[in-house]
Amino acid sequence: MLFPTLLALLVSYFLAFPPAFINNLSFNFSLPNLSPIEPASSLHHPSIPSGKRLSLYPDYDKTMIKVILTGATGIAGSAALIQLLNHPQVTAVTVLSGRPLPEGVAPNPPNQKLKVVLQKDFERYSDELISQLEGYDGVIWDLGKTSIGMNETEYRKIHIDYPLAAAKAFANLGSSEKKFVFTYLSGQGTSQVPGKATQMFGRVKGEAEAALSHLATTTPTLSTYSFRPAIILPLPTSLQKPPLFLRIMHTTLHAVPGMRELADRSAGVADADVLANAMIEAVLRGSGTGGIDGWKGKGEGGDDGTFDNSEILRLGARSVLSRNEDVLREQ
């Protein structure tokens, strides 16, 4: 299943560090500059073909939502902010951040949809803040850190305690008729029933997934969905400079004909904007009965409330912002 992804990495390596015999070959494309080409604040989404729109799911065409976002300076969160601000069905976005959004993440000029609230404590939410968020439909919880170099106690606090505290507080924004939707960024390798080989991040995030899923079953005003992307390919404009191999891989998958499709079929990668689109779709579609049409309620691995990478790609392809023209048709 991962062969196309490994092939992409191999091709990426040879493009970046070609041996002598490769230098004598010619290619019909050039490797572009891998540095960010423009600030994220100036990026306008080019994905919707002229004269086309999403019309496969007309019941959702007129749905309008307001969305909370955390982790807006990260690879996933910064892409989510761009997609939210460009999405025609999102009318308001509130970013909860521990610090002001830096240049390159904050829209310039300011976007009237966006409000930034400085939140120093992600385990406590004041009545005043909850009152300000009245009418919001869901949250994209992209707040998190790599487990590399972090002790488990601190990692558990960020990836279990923070989202659970937020989910309990935000549940007050929903109702039994229109649930508040909590979308949680997890990751491939996570397991709700960990074994001896499960890494620390997989155990901790699996525990968070299970706790969120249980909370939803006992809270009639809340729906929760956990997303398990594989390798997240950052946008070229990401403020966080990704590792060189990811930048090269992103370039290769989008430059070599057919490579992107092979990687998608292997479910080995997910573009950051596609992941964002999928999480937005969950907020759009998941506030009713707690289910999403076409989704069986479990990931391919069988864990409750999860979307595995292949399911993320399918859900993201439904978005009005999708770059996949296979799901777009003329009005």
Short mmCIF file of C-alpha atoms in Angstrom, two decimals:
data_model
loop_
_atom_site.label_atom_id
_atom_site.label_comp_id
_atom_site.label_asym_id
_atom_site.label_seq_id
_atom_site.Cartn_x
_atom_site.Cartn_y
_atom_site.Cartn_z
CA MET A 1 0.00 0.00 0.00
CA LEU A 2 2.84 2.41 0.76
CA PHE A 3 4.83 1.56 -2.36
CA PRO A 4 3.78 4.71 -4.32
CA THR A 5 4.70 6.89 -1.35
CA LEU A 6 8.09 5.22 -1.00
CA LEU A 7 8.56 5.60 -4.75
CA ALA A 8 7.79 9.31 -4.43
CA LEU A 9 10.38 9.64 -1.67
CA LEU A 10 12.95 7.82 -3.82
CA VAL A 11 12.26 10.04 -6.81
CA SER A 12 12.40 13.08 -4.52
CA TYR A 13 15.82 12.03 -3.28
CA PHE A 14 17.22 11.62 -6.77
CA LEU A 15 15.78 14.97 -7.82
CA ALA A 16 17.38 16.68 -4.86
CA PHE A 17 20.68 14.78 -4.87
CA PRO A 18 21.14 13.37 -8.37
CA PRO A 19 24.02 10.93 -8.90
CA ALA A 20 26.35 11.52 -11.81
CA PHE A 21 24.42 9.45 -14.34
CA ILE A 22 21.18 11.29 -13.56
CA ASN A 23 22.81 14.59 -14.46
CA ASN A 24 23.15 13.36 -18.03
CA LEU A 25 19.39 12.82 -18.36
CA SER A 26 16.85 15.45 -19.26
CA PHE A 27 13.38 15.88 -17.76
CA ASN A 28 10.35 17.69 -19.13
CA PHE A 29 9.83 19.64 -15.91
CA SER A 30 11.98 21.68 -13.56
CA LEU A 31 12.12 21.51 -9.80
CA PRO A 32 10.76 24.83 -8.50
CA ASN A 33 12.17 26.85 -5.65
CA LEU A 34 11.29 25.05 -2.44
CA SER A 35 11.12 28.20 -0.35
CA PRO A 36 7.75 29.80 0.44
CA ILE A 37 6.74 31.79 -2.66
CA GLU A 38 4.34 34.21 -0.99
CA PRO A 39 2.98 34.94 2.47
CA ALA A 40 0.01 32.84 3.49
CA SER A 41 -2.01 35.96 4.14
CA SER A 42 -1.97 36.83 0.44
CA LEU A 43 -2.87 33.36 -0.82
CA HIS A 44 -6.16 33.11 -2.71
CA HIS A 45 -7.39 29.60 -3.27
CA PRO A 46 -7.24 28.77 -7.01
CA SER A 47 -8.93 25.41 -6.78
CA ILE A 48 -12.47 26.01 -8.04
CA PRO A 49 -12.65 25.80 -11.86
CA SER A 50 -14.44 28.72 -13.47
CA GLY A 51 -18.14 28.06 -13.90
CA LYS A 52 -18.14 25.02 -11.64
CA ARG A 53 -19.20 24.39 -8.10
CA LEU A 54 -19.94 21.48 -5.81
CA SER A 55 -23.47 20.27 -6.54
CA LEU A 56 -23.34 16.61 -5.62
CA TYR A 57 -24.71 17.34 -2.14
CA PRO A 58 -27.40 20.03 -2.62
CA ASP A 59 -28.81 19.56 0.90
CA TYR A 60 -25.67 21.24 2.27
CA ASP A 61 -25.32 23.96 -0.33
CA LYS A 62 -27.08 26.58 1.76
CA THR A 63 -25.66 25.57 5.15
CA MET A 64 -23.66 28.38 6.77
CA ILE A 65 -21.36 27.78 9.73
CA LYS A 66 -19.15 29.55 12.23
CA VAL A 67 -15.96 27.75 13.23
CA ILE A 68 -13.41 27.94 16.08
CA LEU A 69 -9.79 27.08 15.23
CA THR A 70 -6.79 26.21 17.39
CA GLY A 71 -3.19 25.60 16.35
CA ALA A 72 -3.37 28.23 13.61
CA THR A 73 0.41 28.67 13.32
CA GLY A 74 1.12 24.98 12.65
CA ILE A 75 1.29 23.16 9.32
CA ALA A 76 -2.27 21.82 9.61
CA GLY A 77 -3.75 24.82 11.40
CA SER A 78 -2.37 27.48 9.05
CA ALA A 79 -3.83 25.59 6.08
CA ALA A 80 -7.15 25.31 7.93
CA LEU A 81 -7.19 29.07 8.49
CA ILE A 82 -6.71 29.74 4.77
CA GLN A 83 -9.42 27.26 3.81
CA LEU A 84 -11.86 28.59 6.41
CA LEU A 85 -11.41 32.19 5.27
CA ASN A 86 -11.86 31.17 1.62
CA HIS A 87 -14.83 28.87 2.20
CA PRO A 88 -18.12 30.43 1.01
CA GLN A 89 -20.15 28.55 3.65
CA VAL A 90 -18.04 29.75 6.59
CA THR A 91 -19.28 33.12 7.83
CA ALA A 92 -17.06 33.59 10.91
CA VAL A 93 -13.80 32.18 12.27
CA THR A 94 -12.52 32.63 15.82
CA VAL A 95 -8.93 31.60 16.42
CA LEU A 96 -7.98 30.73 19.99
CA SER A 97 -4.26 31.36 20.26
CA GLY A 98 -1.71 31.72 23.02
CA ARG A 99 -0.17 34.69 21.20
CA PRO A 100 -1.08 37.12 18.41
CA LEU A 101 -0.95 35.59 14.96
CA PRO A 102 2.43 36.32 13.39
CA GLU A 103 2.98 37.98 10.03
CA GLY A 104 2.46 35.40 7.31
CA VAL A 105 -0.43 33.78 9.19
CA ALA A 106 -2.59 36.79 10.03
CA PRO A 107 -4.45 37.97 6.91
CA ASN A 108 -3.16 41.18 5.41
CA PRO A 109 -5.32 43.13 4.80
CA PRO A 110 -7.47 41.95 7.73
CA ASN A 111 -10.30 39.56 6.90
CA GLN A 112 -13.69 40.55 8.30
CA LYS A 113 -14.52 36.88 8.99
CA LEU A 114 -11.64 36.50 11.42
CA LYS A 115 -11.46 37.20 15.14
CA VAL A 116 -8.43 36.25 17.25
CA VAL A 117 -8.88 35.59 20.98
CA LEU A 118 -5.78 35.28 23.14
CA GLN A 119 -6.27 32.15 25.24
CA LYS A 120 -3.54 31.58 27.78
CA ASP A 121 -5.12 28.56 29.48
CA PHE A 122 -6.51 25.81 27.24
CA GLU A 123 -7.98 23.94 30.19
CA ARG A 124 -10.31 26.72 31.36
CA TYR A 125 -12.87 28.70 29.35
CA SER A 126 -14.62 31.67 30.91
CA ASP A 127 -18.35 32.26 30.76
CA GLU A 128 -17.56 35.48 28.91
CA LEU A 129 -15.72 33.58 26.15
CA ILE A 130 -18.47 30.95 25.83
CA SER A 131 -20.98 33.79 25.54
CA GLN A 132 -18.89 35.35 22.74
CA LEU A 133 -18.90 32.00 20.91
CA GLU A 134 -22.67 31.61 21.06
CA GLY A 135 -23.93 30.54 17.64
CA TYR A 136 -20.71 28.76 16.64
CA ASP A 137 -21.15 25.34 15.05
CA GLY A 138 -17.85 23.55 15.60
CA VAL A 139 -14.13 23.60 16.21
CA ILE A 140 -11.12 22.42 14.24
CA TRP A 141 -8.71 21.35 16.97
CA ASP A 142 -5.29 21.46 15.34
CA LEU A 143 -3.40 22.37 18.50
CA GLY A 144 -0.55 19.99 19.19
CA LYS A 145 3.18 19.35 19.28
CA THR A 146 5.51 16.64 18.10
CA SER A 147 6.25 13.94 20.64
CA ILE A 148 9.95 14.07 19.77
CA GLY A 149 11.87 15.27 22.83
CA MET A 150 8.72 15.67 24.95
CA ASN A 151 7.97 13.73 28.12
CA GLU A 152 4.69 11.85 28.28
CA THR A 153 3.22 13.94 31.09
CA GLU A 154 3.47 17.16 29.09
CA TYR A 155 2.39 15.43 25.88
CA ARG A 156 -0.73 14.05 27.61
CA LYS A 157 -1.61 17.50 28.93
CA ILE A 158 -1.54 19.04 25.44
CA HIS A 159 -3.19 16.17 23.53
CA ILE A 160 -5.70 14.84 26.09
CA ASP A 161 -6.38 17.40 28.81
CA TYR A 162 -6.62 20.43 26.50
CA PRO A 163 -9.05 18.99 23.92
CA LEU A 164 -11.23 17.28 26.54
CA ALA A 165 -11.57 20.49 28.55
CA ALA A 166 -12.48 22.38 25.38
CA ALA A 167 -14.99 19.75 24.23
CA LYS A 168 -16.78 19.84 27.59
CA ALA A 169 -16.92 23.65 27.54
CA PHE A 170 -17.97 23.94 23.88
CA ALA A 171 -20.71 21.32 24.28
CA ASN A 172 -22.72 24.14 25.89
CA LEU A 173 -22.83 25.80 22.46
CA GLY A 174 -24.79 22.93 20.94
CA SER A 175 -28.28 21.52 21.33
CA SER A 176 -29.89 18.11 20.92
CA GLU A 177 -31.24 19.23 17.53
CA LYS A 178 -27.99 20.83 16.35
CA LYS A 179 -24.93 19.33 17.98
CA PHE A 180 -21.65 21.20 18.37
CA VAL A 181 -19.00 19.45 16.26
CA PHE A 182 -15.54 18.85 17.71
CA THR A 183 -12.97 17.74 15.12
CA TYR A 184 -9.69 16.51 16.59
CA LEU A 185 -6.38 16.21 14.72
CA SER A 186 -4.90 12.84 15.59
CA GLY A 187 -2.54 10.90 13.33
CA GLN A 188 -1.76 7.64 11.59
CA GLY A 189 -0.23 5.13 13.99
CA THR A 190 -2.76 5.98 16.70
CA SER A 191 -4.67 3.15 18.36
CA GLN A 192 -7.48 3.17 20.89
CA VAL A 193 -6.41 -0.36 21.86
CA PRO A 194 -2.61 0.03 21.89
CA GLY A 195 -0.23 -2.89 21.83
CA LYS A 196 3.36 -3.25 22.93
CA ALA A 197 4.59 -1.82 19.63
CA THR A 198 2.39 1.30 19.77
CA GLN A 199 4.49 4.43 20.17
CA MET A 200 3.85 6.96 22.90
CA PHE A 201 2.09 9.45 20.63
CA GLY A 202 -0.19 6.68 19.35
CA ARG A 203 -1.17 5.62 22.86
CA VAL A 204 -1.85 9.15 24.04
CA LYS A 205 -3.81 10.28 20.99
CA GLY A 206 -5.72 7.00 20.99
CA GLU A 207 -6.75 7.69 24.57
CA ALA A 208 -7.85 11.18 23.56
CA GLU A 209 -9.89 9.80 20.65
CA ALA A 210 -11.63 7.26 22.90
CA ALA A 211 -12.34 9.86 25.58
CA LEU A 212 -13.81 12.28 23.03
CA SER A 213 -15.92 9.54 21.48
CA HIS A 214 -17.22 8.51 24.91
CA LEU A 215 -17.95 12.13 25.79
CA ALA A 216 -20.09 12.45 22.66
CA THR A 217 -22.13 9.39 23.59
CA THR A 218 -22.91 10.86 27.02
CA THR A 219 -23.41 14.48 25.88
CA PRO A 220 -26.46 14.96 23.63
CA THR A 221 -25.26 18.38 22.44
CA LEU A 222 -21.87 17.19 21.12
CA SER A 223 -20.48 15.27 18.15
CA THR A 224 -16.78 14.38 17.95
CA TYR A 225 -14.65 13.20 15.02
CA SER A 226 -10.95 12.30 15.08
CA PHE A 227 -8.80 12.63 11.95
CA ARG A 228 -5.77 10.40 11.37
CA PRO A 229 -3.76 11.78 8.45
CA ALA A 230 -0.60 10.01 7.36
CA ILE A 231 2.20 12.26 6.08
CA ILE A 232 0.82 15.84 5.98
CA LEU A 233 2.19 17.71 2.98
CA PRO A 234 2.40 21.39 3.97
CA LEU A 235 1.35 24.27 1.79
CA PRO A 236 4.31 26.07 0.19
CA THR A 237 3.31 29.10 2.27
CA SER A 238 3.48 27.32 5.62
CA LEU A 239 5.13 29.51 8.24
CA GLN A 240 6.63 26.46 9.90
CA LYS A 241 9.41 25.37 7.59
CA PRO A 242 8.88 21.63 7.14
CA PRO A 243 11.74 19.14 6.89
CA LEU A 244 13.57 19.15 3.56
CA PHE A 245 12.30 15.68 2.60
CA LEU A 246 8.68 16.84 3.01
CA ARG A 247 9.27 19.93 0.89
CA ILE A 248 10.90 17.85 -1.83
CA MET A 249 8.17 15.22 -1.59
CA HIS A 250 5.47 17.90 -1.96
CA THR A 251 7.17 19.25 -5.07
CA THR A 252 7.67 15.81 -6.60
CA LEU A 253 4.12 14.62 -6.02
CA HIS A 254 2.75 17.71 -7.73
CA ALA A 255 5.33 17.88 -10.51
CA VAL A 256 5.74 14.29 -11.70
CA PRO A 257 2.77 13.22 -13.85
CA GLY A 258 0.72 10.49 -12.16
CA MET A 259 2.70 10.52 -8.90
CA ARG A 260 0.03 12.41 -6.96
CA GLU A 261 -2.67 9.93 -7.99
CA LEU A 262 -0.49 6.97 -7.01
CA ALA A 263 0.18 8.47 -3.60
CA ASP A 264 -3.53 9.16 -3.07
CA ARG A 265 -4.41 5.57 -3.88
CA SER A 266 -1.80 4.33 -1.43
CA ALA A 267 -3.32 6.56 1.30
CA GLY A 268 0.20 7.48 2.35
CA VAL A 269 -0.06 11.27 2.23
CA ALA A 270 -2.58 14.07 2.73
CA ASP A 271 -2.16 17.66 1.58
CA ALA A 272 -2.70 20.10 4.45
CA ASP A 273 -5.47 21.90 2.57
CA VAL A 274 -7.28 18.61 1.79
CA LEU A 275 -7.13 17.70 5.49
CA ALA A 276 -8.55 21.13 6.33
CA ASN A 277 -11.33 20.68 3.78
CA ALA A 278 -12.27 17.33 5.34
CA MET A 279 -12.45 18.78 8.83
CA ILE A 280 -14.60 21.66 7.59
CA GLU A 281 -16.89 19.16 5.87
CA ALA A 282 -17.28 17.32 9.16
CA VAL A 283 -18.47 20.54 10.81
CA LEU A 284 -20.86 21.18 7.91
CA ARG A 285 -22.32 17.68 7.87
CA GLY A 286 -21.90 16.30 11.37
CA SER A 287 -24.10 18.48 13.55
CA GLY A 288 -27.34 16.55 13.04
CA THR A 289 -27.53 12.94 14.18
CA GLY A 290 -23.82 12.70 14.94
CA GLY A 291 -23.07 10.85 11.73
CA ILE A 292 -21.83 11.83 8.27
CA ASP A 293 -23.37 10.42 5.10
CA GLY A 294 -21.10 7.82 3.50
CA TRP A 295 -19.12 7.27 6.72
CA LYS A 296 -19.68 4.16 8.82
CA GLY A 297 -18.74 5.76 12.14
CA LYS A 298 -15.42 3.97 12.44
CA GLY A 299 -12.05 4.26 10.77
CA GLU A 300 -10.70 1.50 8.56
CA GLY A 301 -8.87 0.20 11.62
CA GLY A 302 -12.16 -0.19 13.46
CA ASP A 303 -11.72 2.55 16.08
CA ASP A 304 -14.81 4.59 16.93
CA GLY A 305 -15.25 8.10 15.63
CA THR A 306 -12.14 8.15 13.41
CA PHE A 307 -11.34 9.06 9.83
CA ASP A 308 -8.26 7.30 8.48
CA ASN A 309 -6.16 8.85 5.71
CA SER A 310 -8.10 7.37 2.77
CA GLU A 311 -11.38 8.52 4.36
CA ILE A 312 -9.93 12.00 4.87
CA LEU A 313 -9.13 12.18 1.16
CA ARG A 314 -12.65 11.13 0.21
CA LEU A 315 -14.32 13.56 2.61
CA GLY A 316 -12.00 16.40 1.59
CA ALA A 317 -12.87 15.78 -2.07
CA ARG A 318 -16.49 16.71 -1.34
CA SER A 319 -15.54 20.26 -0.40
CA VAL A 320 -16.53 23.22 -2.52
CA LEU A 321 -12.81 24.10 -2.33
CA SER A 322 -11.73 20.70 -3.62
CA ARG A 323 -9.08 20.57 -6.32
CA ASN A 324 -10.43 17.17 -7.38
CA GLU A 325 -12.48 17.91 -10.48
CA ASP A 326 -13.90 14.38 -10.42
CA VAL A 327 -16.36 15.53 -7.74
CA LEU A 328 -17.18 18.82 -9.45
CA ARG A 329 -19.75 19.16 -12.20
CA GLU A 330 -21.41 21.95 -14.14
CA GLN A 331 -24.33 23.63 -12.42
#
